[in-house]
mmCIF file of C-alpha atoms in Angstrom:
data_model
loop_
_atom_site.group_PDB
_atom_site.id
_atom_site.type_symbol
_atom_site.label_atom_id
_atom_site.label_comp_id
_atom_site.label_asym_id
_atom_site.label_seq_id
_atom_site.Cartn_x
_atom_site.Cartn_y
_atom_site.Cartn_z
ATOM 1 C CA UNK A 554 0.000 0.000 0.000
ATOM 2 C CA UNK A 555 3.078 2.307 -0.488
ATOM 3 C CA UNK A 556 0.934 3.952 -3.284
ATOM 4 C CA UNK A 557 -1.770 4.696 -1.305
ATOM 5 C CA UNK A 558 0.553 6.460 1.519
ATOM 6 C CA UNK A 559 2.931 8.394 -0.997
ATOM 7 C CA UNK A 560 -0.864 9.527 -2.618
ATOM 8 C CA UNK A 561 -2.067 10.291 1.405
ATOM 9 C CA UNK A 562 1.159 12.793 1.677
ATOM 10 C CA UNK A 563 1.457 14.439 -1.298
ATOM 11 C CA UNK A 564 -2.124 15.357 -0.727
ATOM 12 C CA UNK A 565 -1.135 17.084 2.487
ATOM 13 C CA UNK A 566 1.618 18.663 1.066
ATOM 14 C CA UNK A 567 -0.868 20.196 -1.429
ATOM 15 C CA UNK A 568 -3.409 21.229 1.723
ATOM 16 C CA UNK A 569 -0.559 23.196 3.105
ATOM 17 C CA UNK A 570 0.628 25.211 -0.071
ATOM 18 C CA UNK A 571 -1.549 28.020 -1.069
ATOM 19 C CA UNK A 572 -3.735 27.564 -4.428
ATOM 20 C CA UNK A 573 -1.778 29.458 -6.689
ATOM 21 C CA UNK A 574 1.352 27.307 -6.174
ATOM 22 C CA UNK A 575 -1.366 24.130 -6.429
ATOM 23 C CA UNK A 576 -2.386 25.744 -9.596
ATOM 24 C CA UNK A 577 1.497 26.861 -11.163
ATOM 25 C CA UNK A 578 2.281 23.189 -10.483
ATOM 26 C CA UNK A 579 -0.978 21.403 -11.980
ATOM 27 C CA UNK A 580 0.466 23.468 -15.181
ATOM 28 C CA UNK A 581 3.616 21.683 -14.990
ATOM 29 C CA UNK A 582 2.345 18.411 -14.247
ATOM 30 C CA UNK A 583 -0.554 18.931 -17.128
ATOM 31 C CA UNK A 584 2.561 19.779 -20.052
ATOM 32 C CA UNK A 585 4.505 17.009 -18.327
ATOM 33 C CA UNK A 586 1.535 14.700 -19.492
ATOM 34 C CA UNK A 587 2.001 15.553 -23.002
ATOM 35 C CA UNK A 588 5.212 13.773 -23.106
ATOM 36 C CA UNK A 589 3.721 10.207 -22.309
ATOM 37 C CA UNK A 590 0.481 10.044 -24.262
ATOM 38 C CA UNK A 591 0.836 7.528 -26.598
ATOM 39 C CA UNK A 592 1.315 9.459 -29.981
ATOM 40 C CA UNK A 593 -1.343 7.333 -32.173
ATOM 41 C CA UNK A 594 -4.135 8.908 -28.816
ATOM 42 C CA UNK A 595 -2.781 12.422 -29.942
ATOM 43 C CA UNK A 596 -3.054 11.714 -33.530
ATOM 44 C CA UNK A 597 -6.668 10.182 -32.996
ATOM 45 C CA UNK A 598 -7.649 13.227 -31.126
ATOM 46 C CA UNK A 599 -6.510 16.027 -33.721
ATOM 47 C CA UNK A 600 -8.112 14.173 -36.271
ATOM 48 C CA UNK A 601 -10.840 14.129 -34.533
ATOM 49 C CA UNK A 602 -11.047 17.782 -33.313
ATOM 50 C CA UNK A 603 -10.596 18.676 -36.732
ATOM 51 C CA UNK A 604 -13.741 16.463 -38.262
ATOM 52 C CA UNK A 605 -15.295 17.794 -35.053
ATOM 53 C CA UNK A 606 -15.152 21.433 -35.229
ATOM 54 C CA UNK A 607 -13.645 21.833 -38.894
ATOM 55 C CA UNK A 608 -10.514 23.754 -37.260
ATOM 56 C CA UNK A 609 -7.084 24.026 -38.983
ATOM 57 C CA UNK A 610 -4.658 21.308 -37.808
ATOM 58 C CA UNK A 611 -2.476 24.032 -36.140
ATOM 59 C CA UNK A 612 -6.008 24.404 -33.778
ATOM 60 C CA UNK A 613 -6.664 21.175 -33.889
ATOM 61 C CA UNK A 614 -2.797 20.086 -32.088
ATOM 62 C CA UNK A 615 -3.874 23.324 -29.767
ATOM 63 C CA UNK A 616 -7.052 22.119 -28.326
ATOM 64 C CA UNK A 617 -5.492 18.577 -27.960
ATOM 65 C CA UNK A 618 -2.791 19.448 -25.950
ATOM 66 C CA UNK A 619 -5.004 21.822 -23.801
ATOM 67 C CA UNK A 620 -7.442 18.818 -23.353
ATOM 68 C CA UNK A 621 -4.257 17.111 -21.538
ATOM 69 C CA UNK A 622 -2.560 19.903 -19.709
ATOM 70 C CA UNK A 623 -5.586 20.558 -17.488
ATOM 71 C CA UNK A 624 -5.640 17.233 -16.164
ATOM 72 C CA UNK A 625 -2.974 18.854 -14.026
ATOM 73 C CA UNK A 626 -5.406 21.069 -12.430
ATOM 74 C CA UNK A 627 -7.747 18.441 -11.889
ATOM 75 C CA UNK A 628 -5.606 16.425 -10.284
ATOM 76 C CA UNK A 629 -4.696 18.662 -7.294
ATOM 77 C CA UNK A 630 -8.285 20.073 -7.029
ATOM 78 C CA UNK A 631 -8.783 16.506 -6.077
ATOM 79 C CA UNK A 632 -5.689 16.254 -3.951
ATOM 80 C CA UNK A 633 -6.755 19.624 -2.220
ATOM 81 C CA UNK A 634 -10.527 18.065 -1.727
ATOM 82 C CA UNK A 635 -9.672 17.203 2.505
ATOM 83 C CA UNK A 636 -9.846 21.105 2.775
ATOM 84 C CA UNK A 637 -14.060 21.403 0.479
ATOM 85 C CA UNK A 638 -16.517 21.655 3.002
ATOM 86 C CA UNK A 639 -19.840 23.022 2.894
ATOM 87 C CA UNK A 640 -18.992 26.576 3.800
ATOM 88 C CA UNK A 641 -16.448 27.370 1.472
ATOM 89 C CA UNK A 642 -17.536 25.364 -1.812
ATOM 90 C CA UNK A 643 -19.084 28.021 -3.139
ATOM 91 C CA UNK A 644 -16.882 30.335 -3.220
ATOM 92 C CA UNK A 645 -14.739 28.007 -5.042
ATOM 93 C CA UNK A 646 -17.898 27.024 -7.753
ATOM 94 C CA UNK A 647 -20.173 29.071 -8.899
ATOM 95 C CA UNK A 648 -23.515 27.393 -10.613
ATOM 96 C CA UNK A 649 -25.614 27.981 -13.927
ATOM 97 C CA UNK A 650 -29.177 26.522 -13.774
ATOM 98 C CA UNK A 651 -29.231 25.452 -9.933
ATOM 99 C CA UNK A 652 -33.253 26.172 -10.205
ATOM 100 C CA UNK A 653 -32.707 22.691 -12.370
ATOM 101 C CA UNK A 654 -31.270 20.420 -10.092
ATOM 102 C CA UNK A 655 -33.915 21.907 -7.575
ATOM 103 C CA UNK A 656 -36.620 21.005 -9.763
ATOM 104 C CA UNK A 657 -35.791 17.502 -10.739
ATOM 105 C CA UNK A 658 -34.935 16.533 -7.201
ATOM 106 C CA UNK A 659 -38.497 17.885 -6.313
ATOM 107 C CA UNK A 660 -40.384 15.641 -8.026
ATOM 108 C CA UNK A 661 -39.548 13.237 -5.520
ATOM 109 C CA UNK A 662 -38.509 9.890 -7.643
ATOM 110 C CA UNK A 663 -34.507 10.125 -7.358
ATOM 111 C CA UNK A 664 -32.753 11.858 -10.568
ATOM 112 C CA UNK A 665 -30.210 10.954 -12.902
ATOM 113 C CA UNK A 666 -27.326 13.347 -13.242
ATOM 114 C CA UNK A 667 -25.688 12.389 -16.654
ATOM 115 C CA UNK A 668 -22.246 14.551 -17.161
ATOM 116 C CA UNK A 669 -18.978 13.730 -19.072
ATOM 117 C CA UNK A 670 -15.441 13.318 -19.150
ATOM 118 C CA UNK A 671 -15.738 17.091 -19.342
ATOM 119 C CA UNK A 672 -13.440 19.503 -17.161
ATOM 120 C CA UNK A 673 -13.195 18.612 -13.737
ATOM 121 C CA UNK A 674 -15.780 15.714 -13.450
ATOM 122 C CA UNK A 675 -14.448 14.707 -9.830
ATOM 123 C CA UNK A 676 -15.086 18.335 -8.364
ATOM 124 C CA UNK A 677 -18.457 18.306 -9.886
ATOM 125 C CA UNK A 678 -19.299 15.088 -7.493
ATOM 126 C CA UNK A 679 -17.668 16.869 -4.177
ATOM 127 C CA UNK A 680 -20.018 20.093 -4.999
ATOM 128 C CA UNK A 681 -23.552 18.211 -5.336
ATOM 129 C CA UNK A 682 -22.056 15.791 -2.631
ATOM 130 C CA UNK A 683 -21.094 18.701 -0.194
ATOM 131 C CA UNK A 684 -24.456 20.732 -1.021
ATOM 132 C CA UNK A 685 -25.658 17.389 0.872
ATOM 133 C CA UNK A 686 -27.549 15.704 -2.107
ATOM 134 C CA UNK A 687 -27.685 11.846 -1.504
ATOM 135 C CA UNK A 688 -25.639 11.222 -4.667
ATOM 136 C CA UNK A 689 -24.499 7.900 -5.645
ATOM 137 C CA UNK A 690 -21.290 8.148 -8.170
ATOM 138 C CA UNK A 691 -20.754 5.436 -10.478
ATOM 139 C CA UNK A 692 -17.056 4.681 -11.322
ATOM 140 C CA UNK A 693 -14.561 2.514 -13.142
ATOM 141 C CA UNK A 694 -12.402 -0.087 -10.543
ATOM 142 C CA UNK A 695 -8.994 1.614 -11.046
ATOM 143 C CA UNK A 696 -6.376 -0.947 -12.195
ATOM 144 C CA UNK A 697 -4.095 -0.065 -9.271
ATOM 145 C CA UNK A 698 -5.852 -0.921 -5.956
ATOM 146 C CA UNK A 699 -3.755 1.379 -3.691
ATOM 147 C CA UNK A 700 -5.312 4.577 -6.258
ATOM 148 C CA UNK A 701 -8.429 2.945 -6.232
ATOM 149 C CA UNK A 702 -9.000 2.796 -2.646
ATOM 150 C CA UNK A 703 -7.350 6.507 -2.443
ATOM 151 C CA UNK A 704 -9.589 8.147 -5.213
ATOM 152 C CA UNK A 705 -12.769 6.247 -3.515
ATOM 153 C CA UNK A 706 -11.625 7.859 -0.219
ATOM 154 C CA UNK A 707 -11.391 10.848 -1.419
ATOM 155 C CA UNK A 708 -14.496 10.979 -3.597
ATOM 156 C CA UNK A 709 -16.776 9.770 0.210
ATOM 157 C CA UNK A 710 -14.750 12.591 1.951
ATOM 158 C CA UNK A 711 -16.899 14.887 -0.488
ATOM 159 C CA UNK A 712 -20.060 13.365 0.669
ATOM 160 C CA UNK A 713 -20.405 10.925 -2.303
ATOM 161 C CA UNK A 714 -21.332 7.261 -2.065
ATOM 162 C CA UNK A 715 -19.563 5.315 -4.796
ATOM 163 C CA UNK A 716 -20.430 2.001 -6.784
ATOM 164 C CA UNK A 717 -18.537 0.559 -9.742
ATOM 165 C CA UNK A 718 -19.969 0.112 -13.325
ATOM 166 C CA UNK A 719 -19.868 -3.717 -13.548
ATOM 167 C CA UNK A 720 -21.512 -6.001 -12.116
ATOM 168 C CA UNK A 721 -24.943 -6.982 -10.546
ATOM 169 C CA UNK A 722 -24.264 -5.238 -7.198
ATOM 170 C CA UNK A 723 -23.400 -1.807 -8.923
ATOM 171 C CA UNK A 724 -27.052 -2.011 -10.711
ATOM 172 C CA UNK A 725 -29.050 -3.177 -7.615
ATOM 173 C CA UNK A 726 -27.072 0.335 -5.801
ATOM 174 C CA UNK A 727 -28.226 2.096 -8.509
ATOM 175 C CA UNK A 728 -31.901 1.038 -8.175
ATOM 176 C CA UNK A 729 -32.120 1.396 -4.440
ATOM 177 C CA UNK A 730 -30.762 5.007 -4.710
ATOM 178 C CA UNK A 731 -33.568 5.534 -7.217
ATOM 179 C CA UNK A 732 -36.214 3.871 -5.430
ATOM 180 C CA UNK A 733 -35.073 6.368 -2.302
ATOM 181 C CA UNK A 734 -35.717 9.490 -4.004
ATOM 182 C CA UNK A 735 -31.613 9.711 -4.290
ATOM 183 C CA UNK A 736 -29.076 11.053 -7.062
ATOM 184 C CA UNK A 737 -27.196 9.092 -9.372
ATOM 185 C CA UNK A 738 -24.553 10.347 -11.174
ATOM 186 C CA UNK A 739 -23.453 8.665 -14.438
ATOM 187 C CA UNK A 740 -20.718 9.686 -16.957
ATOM 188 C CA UNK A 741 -22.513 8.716 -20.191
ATOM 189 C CA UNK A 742 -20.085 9.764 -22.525
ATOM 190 C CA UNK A 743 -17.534 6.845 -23.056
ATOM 191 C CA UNK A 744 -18.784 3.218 -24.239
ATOM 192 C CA UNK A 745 -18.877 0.978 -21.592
ATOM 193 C CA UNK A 746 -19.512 -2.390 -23.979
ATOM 194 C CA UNK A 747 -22.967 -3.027 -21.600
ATOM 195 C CA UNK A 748 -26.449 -1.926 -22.754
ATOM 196 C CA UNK A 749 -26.071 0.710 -25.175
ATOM 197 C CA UNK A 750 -27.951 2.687 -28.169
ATOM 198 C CA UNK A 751 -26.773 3.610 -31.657
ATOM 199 C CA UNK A 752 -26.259 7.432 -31.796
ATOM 200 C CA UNK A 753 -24.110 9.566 -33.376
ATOM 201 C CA UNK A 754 -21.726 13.061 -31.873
ATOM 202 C CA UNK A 755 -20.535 15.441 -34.148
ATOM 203 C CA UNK A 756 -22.387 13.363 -37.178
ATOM 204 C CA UNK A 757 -19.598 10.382 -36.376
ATOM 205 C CA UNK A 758 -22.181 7.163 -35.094
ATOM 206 C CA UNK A 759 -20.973 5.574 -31.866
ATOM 207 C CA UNK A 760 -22.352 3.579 -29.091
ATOM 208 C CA UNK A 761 -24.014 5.345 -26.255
ATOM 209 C CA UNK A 762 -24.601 3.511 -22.463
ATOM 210 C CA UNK A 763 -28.574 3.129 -22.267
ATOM 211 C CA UNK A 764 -28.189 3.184 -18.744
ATOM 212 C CA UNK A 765 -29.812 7.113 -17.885
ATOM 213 C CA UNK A 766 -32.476 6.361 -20.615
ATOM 214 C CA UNK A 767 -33.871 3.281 -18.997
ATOM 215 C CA UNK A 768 -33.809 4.489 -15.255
ATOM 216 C CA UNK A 769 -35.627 7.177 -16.803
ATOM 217 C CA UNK A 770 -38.278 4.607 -18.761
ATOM 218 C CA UNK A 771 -38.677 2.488 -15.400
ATOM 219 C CA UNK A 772 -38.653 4.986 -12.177
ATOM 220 C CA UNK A 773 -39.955 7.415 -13.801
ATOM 221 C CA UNK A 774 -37.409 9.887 -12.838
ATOM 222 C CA UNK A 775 -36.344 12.932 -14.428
ATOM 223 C CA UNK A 776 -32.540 13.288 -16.379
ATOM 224 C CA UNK A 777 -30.637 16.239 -15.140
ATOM 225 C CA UNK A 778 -27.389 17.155 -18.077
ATOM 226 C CA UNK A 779 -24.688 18.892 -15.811
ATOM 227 C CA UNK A 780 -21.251 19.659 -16.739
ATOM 228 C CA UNK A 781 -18.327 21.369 -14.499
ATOM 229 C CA UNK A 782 -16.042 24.196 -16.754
ATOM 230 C CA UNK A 783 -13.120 26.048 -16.405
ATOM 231 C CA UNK A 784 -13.983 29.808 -17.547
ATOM 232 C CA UNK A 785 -11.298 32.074 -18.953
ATOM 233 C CA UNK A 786 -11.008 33.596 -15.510
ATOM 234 C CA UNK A 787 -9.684 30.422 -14.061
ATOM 235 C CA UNK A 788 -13.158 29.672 -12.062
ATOM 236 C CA UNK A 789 -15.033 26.844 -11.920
ATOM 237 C CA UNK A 790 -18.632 26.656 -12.833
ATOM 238 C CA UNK A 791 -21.460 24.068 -13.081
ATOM 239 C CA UNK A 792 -23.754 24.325 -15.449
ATOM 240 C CA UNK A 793 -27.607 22.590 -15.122
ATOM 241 C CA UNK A 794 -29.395 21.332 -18.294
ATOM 242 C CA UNK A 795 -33.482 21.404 -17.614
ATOM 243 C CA UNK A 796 -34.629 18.036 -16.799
ATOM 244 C CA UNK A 797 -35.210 15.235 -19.370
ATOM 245 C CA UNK A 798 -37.956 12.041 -19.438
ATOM 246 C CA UNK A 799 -38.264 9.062 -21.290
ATOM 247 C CA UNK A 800 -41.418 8.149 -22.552
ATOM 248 C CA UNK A 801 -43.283 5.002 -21.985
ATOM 249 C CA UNK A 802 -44.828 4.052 -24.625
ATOM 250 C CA UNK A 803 -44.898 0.203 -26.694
ATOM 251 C CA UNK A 804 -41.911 1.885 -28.489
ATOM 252 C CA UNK A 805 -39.731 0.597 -25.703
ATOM 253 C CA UNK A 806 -36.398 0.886 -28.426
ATOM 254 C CA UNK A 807 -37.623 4.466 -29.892
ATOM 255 C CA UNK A 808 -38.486 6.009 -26.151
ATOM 256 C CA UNK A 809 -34.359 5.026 -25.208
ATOM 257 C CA UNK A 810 -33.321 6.394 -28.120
ATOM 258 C CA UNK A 811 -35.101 10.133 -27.907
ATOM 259 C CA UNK A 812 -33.581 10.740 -24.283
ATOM 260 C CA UNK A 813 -29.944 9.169 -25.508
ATOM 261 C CA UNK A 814 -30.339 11.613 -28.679
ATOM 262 C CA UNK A 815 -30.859 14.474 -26.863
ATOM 263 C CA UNK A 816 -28.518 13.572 -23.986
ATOM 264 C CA UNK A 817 -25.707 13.564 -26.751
ATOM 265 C CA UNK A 818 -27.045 16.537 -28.593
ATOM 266 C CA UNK A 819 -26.309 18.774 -25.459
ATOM 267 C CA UNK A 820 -22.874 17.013 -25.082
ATOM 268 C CA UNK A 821 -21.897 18.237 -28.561
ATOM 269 C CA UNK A 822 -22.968 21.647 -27.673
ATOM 270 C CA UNK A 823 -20.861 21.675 -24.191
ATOM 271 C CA UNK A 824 -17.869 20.289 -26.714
ATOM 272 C CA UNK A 825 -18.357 22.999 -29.106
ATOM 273 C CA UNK A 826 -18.576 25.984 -25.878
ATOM 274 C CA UNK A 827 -15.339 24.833 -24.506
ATOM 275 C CA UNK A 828 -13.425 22.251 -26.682
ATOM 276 C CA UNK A 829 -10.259 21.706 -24.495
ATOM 277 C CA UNK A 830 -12.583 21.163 -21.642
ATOM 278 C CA UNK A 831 -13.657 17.270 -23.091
ATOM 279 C CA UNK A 832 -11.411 14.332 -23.101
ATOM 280 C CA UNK A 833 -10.253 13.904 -26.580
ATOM 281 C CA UNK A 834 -7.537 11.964 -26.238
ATOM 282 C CA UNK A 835 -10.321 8.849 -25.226
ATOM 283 C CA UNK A 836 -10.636 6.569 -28.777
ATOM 284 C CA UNK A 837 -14.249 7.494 -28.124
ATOM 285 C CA UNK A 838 -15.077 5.971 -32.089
ATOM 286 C CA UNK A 839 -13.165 3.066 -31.405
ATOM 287 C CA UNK A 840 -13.455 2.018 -34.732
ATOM 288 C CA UNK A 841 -10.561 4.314 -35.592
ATOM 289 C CA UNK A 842 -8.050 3.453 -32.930
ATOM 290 C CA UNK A 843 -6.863 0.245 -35.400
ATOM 291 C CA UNK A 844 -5.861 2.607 -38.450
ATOM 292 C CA UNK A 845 -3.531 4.989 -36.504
ATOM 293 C CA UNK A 846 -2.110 2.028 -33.955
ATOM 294 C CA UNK A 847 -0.895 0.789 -37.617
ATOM 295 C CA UNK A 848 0.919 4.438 -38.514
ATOM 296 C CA UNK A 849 2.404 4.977 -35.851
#
């Protein structure tokens, strides 16, 4: 568990320094980054960008790297999260669209917050968590146990409850937060290879998790789009989507498919607000990843 314990104290040592020396050396870290992507991810990514958002390859290499670099903020936001509480996360957030989330959790049948791989997606859990919404996170089982047990830590520490995206005990926590009026917070833009729905981003077709659709369909409950940005200024903001419902009609296959559509029409418009902000470096069309493996 060395990992774990090297992770445990470097997070202090980031508690103690002051933000703007966090910040300076999230920079570094973020450019350090660069140099081990795997070059055929950086290739996929500009090419890509520039199918995407019809930018000039110059552009295209510019949003890429950004996409990367700010990974080093992220990280020691998270490594800073011991010192979030509830009195001071505002001043460190700032929200678009809160009357939203208020809404949706009104209704009293548990909501499904869909965001994506989109700025800091970690600090976006710790502010709904520490705002003292029930929120259950779902999450990929890190590889390394030592960062998974660190990361999981650190996400509770926030106020969130966490369950992984496999398995049958993952989908049964996901129900009884549901059935208990809770949140559930799902990052639908990446395919996990389980049930999933035929849509398309940017024009480009791609598998989309069916997950937030169906909830939806069965509970009853309302879908609530929320992404976390970094504005020019160097603040954070989340921004609220109005709520979203699947239909329940004998179109079981078409009623998925409207809520999935729209879910990923709203993702393309976050992408197109603040392209460095999404995480373009993922083979999200995996389809591709087998002709620029072979360049490289």
């Amino acid at each position: 568990m060395f990992t774990y314990y090297l992770m445990k104290l470097i997070s202090k040592v980031f508690c103690l320094l002051p933000w703007s020396a966090g910040k300076a050396f999230g920079d570094v870290l973020g450019k350090l980054a660069l140099r081990f992507v795997p070059k055929w991810r950086m290739q996929i990514a500009m090419s890509n960008i520039q199918e995407c958002l019809h930018v000039s390859p110059e552009e295209a290499k510019t949003i890429a790297c950004q996409s990367v670099v700010k990974f080093g903020r992220m990280i020691i936001e998270v490594l800073r999260f011991p010192l979030l509480n509830p009195e001071n996360i505002d001043t460190i957030v700032k929200t678009e669209g809160q009357e939203y989330l208020e809404e949706a959790h009104s209704k009293g049948k548990g909501v499904v917050l869909c965001s994506g791989h989109f700025g800091n997606w970690e600090l976006l859990g710790a502010y709904l968590g520490l705002h003292k919404y029930p929120i259950l996170s779902i999450a990929r089982k890190q590889n390394n146990s030592a960062m998974d047990r660190f990361i999981n830590e650190y996400r509770e520490l926030a106020g969130q409850k966490i369950a992984y995206n496999h398995g049958k005990e993952g989908v049964m926590a996901m129900g009884r937060y549901l059935k208990a009026k809770h949140l559930l917070g799902i990052l639908y833009d990446q395919d996990t290879n389980d049930s999933r729905i035929r849509t398309d981003l940017f024009g480009k077709k791609l598998f989309t998790p069916a997950g937030p659709a169906v909830f939806s369909r069965v509970f009853g409950c309302p879908v609530l789009p929320v992404f976390l940005h970094y504005d020019p200024d160097g603040s954070c903001r989340v921004k609220f989507y109005p709520p979203l419902y699947a239909s329940k009609t004998k179109d079981k296959e078409k009623d998925l498919y409207q809520v999935t559509k729209q879910l990923m029409l709203i993702l393309e418009q976050e992408i197109r607000s603040n392209p460095p902000m999404w995480f373009w470096v993922h083979d999200r069309w995996k389809y591709e990843r087998e002709q620029f493996e072979q360049t490289m």
